[in-house]
Coordinates of C-alpha atoms in Angstrom, one line a residue:
Chain A
M1 CA -117.7 -39.2 31.9
T2 CA -119.8 -38.4 29.2
G3 CA -116.9 -36.7 27.2
R4 CA -114.6 -39.3 28.0
L5 CA -117.1 -41.9 26.4
Q6 CA -117.6 -39.6 23.4
A7 CA -113.9 -39.5 22.8
L8 CA -113.3 -42.9 23.4
G9 CA -116.3 -43.8 20.6
R10 CA -114.5 -40.9 18.2
A11 CA -111.2 -42.3 18.6
T12 CA -112.5 -46.1 17.3
L13 CA -114.6 -44.5 14.7
D14 CA -111.6 -42.6 13.3
G15 CA -109.4 -45.7 13.2
L16 CA -112.1 -47.7 11.9
Q17 CA -112.5 -44.7 8.8
A18 CA -108.8 -44.9 8.5
L19 CA -108.3 -48.5 8.4
G20 CA -111.1 -48.6 5.9
G21 CA -109.6 -45.8 3.9
A22 CA -106.8 -47.5 3.8
V23 CA -108.1 -50.6 2.4
L24 CA -110.5 -48.7 -0.3
L25 CA -107.3 -46.8 -1.5
L26 CA -105.5 -50.3 -1.6
G27 CA -108.5 -51.4 -3.9
R28 CA -107.8 -48.0 -6.4
L29 CA -104.1 -48.7 -6.4
L30 CA -104.1 -52.2 -7.6
R31 CA -107.0 -51.5 -10.3
G32 CA -104.6 -48.6 -11.1
A33 CA -101.2 -50.1 -11.2
T34 CA -102.3 -52.0 -14.4
V35 CA -101.0 -48.0 -15.7
V36 CA -97.7 -49.5 -15.5
L37 CA -98.3 -51.9 -18.5
V38 CA -99.5 -49.0 -20.7
R39 CA -96.6 -46.6 -19.6
P40 CA -94.4 -48.5 -18.3
R41 CA -91.8 -45.6 -18.4
L42 CA -93.8 -44.3 -15.0
L43 CA -92.4 -47.4 -13.4
V44 CA -88.9 -47.4 -14.4
E45 CA -88.7 -43.7 -12.8
Q46 CA -90.0 -44.6 -9.7
V47 CA -87.9 -48.1 -9.5
Y48 CA -85.1 -45.5 -10.0
A49 CA -86.3 -43.3 -7.3
V50 CA -87.4 -46.0 -4.8
G51 CA -84.9 -48.8 -6.2
T52 CA -81.7 -47.6 -7.5
L53 CA -81.1 -44.6 -5.2
S54 CA -81.7 -47.3 -2.3
L55 CA -78.9 -49.9 -2.9
V56 CA -75.8 -48.0 -1.5
I57 CA -77.8 -47.6 2.2
I58 CA -78.8 -51.0 1.5
A59 CA -75.4 -52.6 0.6
V60 CA -73.6 -51.0 3.3
S61 CA -75.9 -51.8 5.8
A62 CA -75.7 -55.3 5.0
L63 CA -72.0 -55.4 4.7
F64 CA -72.2 -54.4 8.5
V65 CA -74.8 -56.5 9.8
G66 CA -73.2 -59.7 7.8
M67 CA -69.6 -59.1 9.8
V68 CA -71.2 -58.4 13.1
L69 CA -73.4 -61.4 13.0
G70 CA -70.2 -63.2 11.8
L71 CA -68.4 -61.7 15.0
Q72 CA -71.2 -62.2 17.2
G73 CA -71.6 -66.0 16.0
Y74 CA -67.8 -66.6 16.2
Y75 CA -67.9 -65.6 20.0
T76 CA -70.5 -68.0 21.0
L77 CA -70.2 -70.9 18.7
V78 CA -66.2 -70.8 19.3
D79 CA -67.5 -72.1 23.3
F80 CA -69.1 -75.0 21.7
G81 CA -66.2 -76.1 19.2
A82 CA -69.0 -75.2 16.5
D83 CA -67.4 -72.3 15.2
D84 CA -67.5 -74.0 11.6
S85 CA -71.2 -73.0 11.4
V86 CA -71.0 -69.8 11.8
G87 CA -71.7 -69.5 8.0
T88 CA -75.1 -71.4 8.4
L89 CA -76.2 -68.7 11.3
V90 CA -75.0 -65.9 9.1
A91 CA -76.5 -67.5 6.2
L92 CA -80.1 -68.4 7.6
S93 CA -80.3 -65.6 9.7
L94 CA -80.0 -63.1 6.3
V95 CA -82.1 -65.0 4.6
R96 CA -85.0 -66.0 6.7
E97 CA -85.2 -62.7 9.0
L98 CA -82.8 -60.0 8.9
G99 CA -82.7 -59.4 4.7
P100 CA -86.3 -58.8 4.5
V101 CA -86.7 -57.0 7.6
V102 CA -83.8 -54.7 7.9
T103 CA -84.6 -54.2 4.1
A104 CA -87.9 -53.0 4.8
L105 CA -87.2 -50.9 7.8
L106 CA -84.6 -49.2 6.0
F107 CA -86.8 -48.8 3.0
A108 CA -89.3 -47.1 4.9
G109 CA -86.9 -44.6 6.1
R110 CA -85.2 -43.9 2.8
A111 CA -87.8 -44.3 -0.1
G112 CA -91.0 -44.6 2.0
S113 CA -90.6 -41.2 4.1
S114 CA -89.7 -39.5 0.7
L115 CA -93.0 -40.8 -0.9
T116 CA -95.4 -39.6 2.0
A117 CA -93.6 -36.1 1.6
E118 CA -93.8 -36.1 -2.3
I119 CA -97.4 -36.9 -2.0
G120 CA -98.1 -34.8 1.1
L121 CA -96.7 -31.9 -0.6
M122 CA -98.3 -32.3 -3.9
K123 CA -101.7 -32.7 -2.1
A124 CA -100.7 -29.4 -0.1
T125 CA -99.7 -27.6 -3.4
E126 CA -102.6 -28.6 -5.3
Q127 CA -101.4 -30.4 -7.5
L128 CA -103.5 -33.7 -7.1
S129 CA -106.7 -31.6 -7.6
S130 CA -105.2 -29.4 -10.2
M131 CA -104.9 -32.9 -12.2
E132 CA -108.1 -34.3 -11.4
M133 CA -109.5 -31.2 -12.9
M134 CA -107.8 -31.9 -16.3
A135 CA -109.3 -35.0 -16.4
V136 CA -106.2 -37.0 -15.0
D137 CA -106.8 -39.6 -12.3
P138 CA -103.9 -38.9 -9.6
E139 CA -104.4 -42.0 -8.2
R140 CA -103.4 -44.0 -11.2
R141 CA -101.4 -41.7 -12.7
I142 CA -98.9 -40.4 -9.5
L143 CA -100.2 -43.2 -6.7
A144 CA -100.3 -46.4 -8.5
P145 CA -96.9 -46.5 -10.5
R146 CA -94.9 -45.6 -7.0
F147 CA -96.8 -48.7 -5.5
A148 CA -95.7 -51.1 -8.1
A149 CA -92.0 -49.9 -7.8
A150 CA -92.4 -50.5 -4.3
L151 CA -93.5 -54.1 -4.8
V152 CA -90.7 -54.6 -7.5
A153 CA -88.0 -53.0 -5.4
V154 CA -88.0 -54.2 -2.1
P155 CA -87.8 -58.1 -3.1
L156 CA -85.0 -57.3 -5.0
L157 CA -83.0 -54.6 -2.6
A158 CA -83.9 -57.6 0.1
A159 CA -82.0 -60.3 -2.1
V160 CA -79.0 -57.7 -2.1
F161 CA -79.1 -57.4 1.5
S162 CA -78.8 -61.4 2.3
A163 CA -76.3 -61.8 -0.4
V164 CA -73.9 -58.7 0.8
G165 CA -74.5 -59.8 4.4
V166 CA -73.4 -63.1 3.7
I167 CA -70.0 -61.8 2.0
G168 CA -69.7 -59.8 5.1
G169 CA -69.9 -62.5 7.1
Y170 CA -67.6 -64.4 4.9
L171 CA -65.2 -61.5 5.2
V172 CA -64.9 -61.2 9.0
A173 CA -65.1 -65.6 9.7
V174 CA -62.7 -66.3 7.1
G175 CA -60.7 -63.0 6.1
M176 CA -60.3 -62.1 10.5
L177 CA -61.1 -65.0 12.2
G178 CA -59.4 -67.6 10.5
I179 CA -62.2 -70.3 9.6
D180 CA -62.0 -72.5 6.7
G181 CA -63.2 -71.5 4.0
G182 CA -64.6 -74.7 2.6
A183 CA -66.5 -75.2 5.9
F184 CA -68.3 -72.1 5.9
W185 CA -69.5 -72.5 2.8
S186 CA -70.6 -76.4 2.6
N187 CA -72.2 -75.9 6.4
M188 CA -73.9 -73.2 4.8
Q189 CA -75.2 -74.7 1.9
S190 CA -76.3 -78.1 3.7
A191 CA -78.3 -76.5 6.2
V192 CA -79.9 -73.4 3.9
D193 CA -82.8 -74.5 1.2
V194 CA -84.2 -72.8 -1.6
T195 CA -87.6 -73.8 -1.0
P196 CA -88.1 -73.2 2.5
D197 CA -85.6 -71.1 3.2
I198 CA -84.8 -68.7 0.6
L199 CA -88.3 -68.6 -1.2
N200 CA -89.7 -67.7 2.3
G201 CA -87.3 -64.8 2.5
V202 CA -88.7 -64.0 -0.8
I203 CA -92.4 -64.4 -0.1
K204 CA -91.6 -62.0 3.2
S205 CA -89.9 -59.3 1.4
V206 CA -92.8 -58.9 -1.3
A207 CA -95.1 -58.6 1.4
F208 CA -93.4 -56.1 3.2
G209 CA -92.9 -54.3 0.3
F210 CA -96.6 -54.1 -0.5
V211 CA -97.2 -53.1 3.0
A212 CA -94.5 -50.0 3.1
G213 CA -95.5 -48.9 -0.3
W214 CA -99.1 -49.1 0.7
I215 CA -98.8 -47.4 3.9
A216 CA -96.2 -45.0 3.1
L217 CA -98.8 -43.8 -0.1
Y218 CA -101.6 -43.7 1.9
M219 CA -99.9 -41.5 4.6
G220 CA -99.4 -39.1 2.3
Y221 CA -102.6 -38.9 0.4
T222 CA -104.4 -38.7 3.5
A223 CA -101.8 -35.8 5.0
E224 CA -103.0 -32.3 6.2
P225 CA -102.3 -30.3 3.2
T226 CA -100.1 -28.0 5.8
A227 CA -96.2 -28.3 6.1
Q228 CA -96.9 -29.4 9.8
G229 CA -99.4 -31.9 8.6
V230 CA -96.9 -33.8 5.6
S231 CA -94.1 -33.6 8.4
R232 CA -96.6 -35.3 11.2
A233 CA -97.7 -37.7 8.5
T234 CA -94.1 -38.8 7.1
T235 CA -93.4 -39.4 10.4
Q236 CA -96.3 -41.4 11.5
G237 CA -95.5 -43.2 7.9
V238 CA -92.0 -44.5 8.6
V239 CA -93.6 -45.4 12.5
R240 CA -96.6 -47.6 11.0
T241 CA -94.3 -49.1 8.7
S242 CA -91.9 -50.4 11.0
L243 CA -94.7 -51.6 13.1
A244 CA -96.4 -53.3 10.3
V245 CA -93.5 -55.2 9.1
L246 CA -92.1 -56.5 12.7
G247 CA -96.2 -57.7 13.2
L248 CA -96.5 -58.7 9.8
D249 CA -92.8 -60.8 9.9
F250 CA -93.9 -62.6 13.3
L251 CA -97.0 -63.7 11.7
L252 CA -95.5 -65.1 8.4
T253 CA -92.8 -66.9 10.5
A254 CA -95.2 -68.4 12.5
L255 CA -97.3 -69.5 9.3
M256 CA -93.9 -70.2 7.3
F257 CA -91.7 -72.4 9.5
D258 CA -93.9 -74.3 11.7
Chain B
M1 CA -81.0 -36.3 -15.1
S2 CA -81.3 -37.8 -18.6
E3 CA -83.8 -40.7 -19.3
R4 CA -80.6 -42.6 -20.2
L5 CA -79.1 -42.6 -16.9
V6 CA -82.5 -43.3 -15.0
E7 CA -83.1 -46.3 -17.5
I8 CA -79.3 -47.6 -17.0
G9 CA -79.8 -47.4 -12.9
V10 CA -83.1 -49.1 -12.9
G11 CA -81.4 -52.1 -15.2
A12 CA -78.7 -51.9 -13.0
F13 CA -80.3 -52.2 -10.1
V14 CA -82.5 -55.3 -11.3
A15 CA -79.8 -56.7 -12.5
L16 CA -78.0 -56.6 -9.4
G17 CA -81.3 -58.0 -7.8
L18 CA -81.4 -61.0 -9.6
A19 CA -77.4 -61.7 -9.9
A20 CA -78.3 -61.7 -5.7
L21 CA -80.9 -64.2 -6.1
L22 CA -78.9 -66.4 -8.2
V23 CA -75.9 -66.1 -5.6
L24 CA -78.0 -67.3 -2.6
A25 CA -79.7 -70.0 -4.5
L26 CA -76.5 -71.5 -6.2
Q27 CA -73.7 -70.2 -3.2
V28 CA -76.0 -70.3 -0.3
S29 CA -78.2 -72.8 -1.0
G30 CA -76.2 -74.8 -2.8
L31 CA -78.9 -75.8 -5.4
T32 CA -76.3 -77.2 -7.7
E33 CA -76.4 -79.8 -5.5
L34 CA -79.9 -80.5 -6.1
R35 CA -78.7 -81.6 -9.3
Q36 CA -78.1 -85.1 -9.2
P37 CA -74.3 -85.6 -9.2
P38 CA -73.4 -88.5 -11.4
G39 CA -73.0 -91.5 -9.2
Y40 CA -74.6 -94.8 -8.1
E41 CA -76.9 -95.7 -5.5
V42 CA -76.4 -98.2 -2.7
T43 CA -78.4 -99.3 0.2
A44 CA -77.6 -100.4 4.1
T45 CA -80.1 -101.8 6.4
F46 CA -79.9 -100.1 10.0
D47 CA -81.7 -101.5 13.0
N48 CA -81.9 -97.9 14.1
V49 CA -81.1 -94.7 11.9
G50 CA -81.4 -92.5 15.1
G51 CA -81.1 -88.9 14.0
L52 CA -80.0 -89.5 10.2
R53 CA -81.4 -87.8 7.7
E54 CA -82.0 -87.2 3.8
K55 CA -78.8 -85.4 2.3
A56 CA -76.8 -86.3 5.2
P57 CA -73.3 -86.7 4.2
V58 CA -71.5 -90.0 3.7
S59 CA -67.9 -90.1 4.2
M60 CA -65.4 -92.5 4.3
A61 CA -61.5 -91.7 6.1
G62 CA -63.2 -88.5 6.8
V63 CA -63.5 -87.7 2.6
H64 CA -67.1 -86.6 1.6
V65 CA -67.8 -89.6 -0.8
G66 CA -71.3 -89.1 -1.5
R67 CA -74.9 -88.3 0.4
V68 CA -78.1 -90.5 2.0
E69 CA -80.5 -90.3 -0.8
S70 CA -83.8 -91.9 1.2
I71 CA -84.7 -93.4 4.5
A72 CA -87.5 -95.6 4.4
L73 CA -88.9 -98.4 6.6
D74 CA -88.9 -102.2 5.5
P75 CA -92.4 -103.0 6.4
E76 CA -91.2 -107.2 6.9
T77 CA -88.2 -106.8 8.9
H78 CA -89.0 -103.4 10.4
Q79 CA -85.7 -102.2 10.1
A80 CA -84.6 -98.8 8.1
R81 CA -83.4 -99.2 4.6
V82 CA -81.3 -96.3 3.7
T83 CA -80.2 -95.6 0.4
L84 CA -77.0 -94.1 -0.4
R85 CA -75.8 -92.2 -3.4
I86 CA -71.8 -92.5 -3.9
E87 CA -70.5 -89.7 -6.4
R88 CA -68.8 -91.4 -9.1
G89 CA -65.1 -91.5 -8.9
Y90 CA -65.5 -93.5 -5.5
D91 CA -66.4 -96.6 -7.2
S92 CA -63.8 -98.7 -5.6
I93 CA -65.3 -99.6 -2.1
P94 CA -64.8 -102.9 -1.2
A95 CA -67.7 -105.0 -1.0
D96 CA -67.6 -106.2 2.6
S97 CA -67.0 -102.6 4.1
T98 CA -69.3 -101.7 7.2
A99 CA -71.8 -98.5 7.1
A100 CA -71.9 -96.9 10.5
I101 CA -73.8 -94.3 11.6
Y102 CA -71.8 -91.8 13.5
T103 CA -72.2 -88.1 14.8
S104 CA -69.8 -85.4 14.2
G105 CA -68.6 -83.7 17.3
L106 CA -71.0 -84.2 20.6
L107 CA -74.0 -82.2 19.2
G108 CA -73.4 -81.9 15.4
E109 CA -75.6 -83.6 12.9
Q110 CA -75.4 -87.6 12.1
Y111 CA -73.5 -88.8 9.2
V112 CA -72.9 -92.3 7.1
G113 CA -69.0 -93.6 7.6
I114 CA -68.0 -96.4 5.8
E115 CA -65.3 -98.5 7.0
P116 CA -63.4 -100.1 4.2
G117 CA -63.3 -104.2 4.0
W118 CA -60.8 -106.4 2.5
E119 CA -62.7 -107.9 -0.2
Q120 CA -61.3 -107.3 -3.9
A121 CA -64.9 -107.4 -5.3
T122 CA -66.0 -103.8 -5.1
L123 CA -69.8 -102.4 -4.4
A124 CA -71.7 -101.7 -7.6
A125 CA -74.9 -99.8 -8.1
G126 CA -77.9 -101.5 -6.4
D127 CA -75.5 -103.4 -4.0
R128 CA -75.9 -103.9 -0.3
F129 CA -74.0 -103.2 2.8
T130 CA -73.6 -106.7 4.6
E131 CA -72.1 -105.3 7.7
T132 CA -73.8 -102.0 9.2
Q133 CA -73.7 -100.0 12.5
S134 CA -76.3 -98.3 14.0
A135 CA -76.5 -95.0 15.4
V136 CA -75.8 -94.9 19.3
V137 CA -78.8 -93.8 21.1
L138 CA -77.7 -91.9 24.0
E139 CA -80.4 -92.9 26.1
R140 CA -79.9 -96.6 25.5
L141 CA -76.4 -96.5 26.5
I142 CA -77.0 -94.6 29.4
G143 CA -79.9 -97.6 30.1
Q144 CA -77.5 -100.0 30.0
F145 CA -74.6 -98.1 31.9
M146 CA -77.2 -98.2 34.5
T147 CA -78.3 -101.6 35.0
Q148 CA -74.8 -102.5 34.9
M149 CA -73.8 -100.1 37.8
Q150 CA -77.1 -101.8 39.8
D151 CA -75.2 -105.4 39.6

């Protein structure tokens, strides 16, 4: 009984410690992020690693997601004679939800995991401690530019995702199912607005980039400096980022579209 | 990889992302229509606008000729005053035309349809439709049907 109580208490304290550590790290990351103003080179390298190299997977996924949305939307809407609205369905789903969310999930798998593994390995091979010995602050030199890069890359990737997805939906709806192209665009344009829909999608993707970068870096920075520890941290980083993104998406949607 | 290639890659990525945002704003949401198209405004008073909303299309013989600019309640007559913006090029609408609120399809959105009249004089900016036909409210229709059934 006492043992179980102790374990519960320890687990609670560990959880609180992790949360506190993550928040403190976030504060240092935000303060350290000014390094990108002094040395923009660091940011450019990281944007290339997490953004440019993620473009292909984002664009291909988006094309297929858009095509599936077009097909499924058509099959459902055609029963009500509303198959002209398939453009509206595709665009609203992508811009409001799927664009930011799926981008963030893919980003966690493609870029977040590599961030965690990279930082974890740097720690395991004592590169970070040797930097500290040379009076170089690894949080400022290594972590902060990666955090800034995630913050820059995810909104751009989400925009690419939504745009490519709409094109995918167009290819299926107009090219394959024979919906009138004019009706496809005009219904979409009358239903989608810049201020609630697209802007909220962008705000969401900024929030997701923030969370994805933060969790990936925290997991790598606190990983146990062993091969096992790094692999566990990488897996947990992806899982936690995915859960955080989905939960945060519900919160943001509830706040934005009431 | 050389620095130049990295920079080109990042530049292409950022350019693509911004282009995607531009596509979303212009092609998907039709921001170009936010810029007011040249045209003129006319008003129409309805007893009931039903589910008509701002930006709803205005059409004549099924052809899109404008949009609903604003809907307001007249404080004296307690009727709805709807301002319609008719696009330039459609300036030969007869002055005695009827403005009616229809529903596209059974479940579609509501729009304003203009039935042309016979007069030579045409509507100009600031004019008012003399003949209007309110939206059909389904509950009221069913109510009338029920009372007739009881007779």
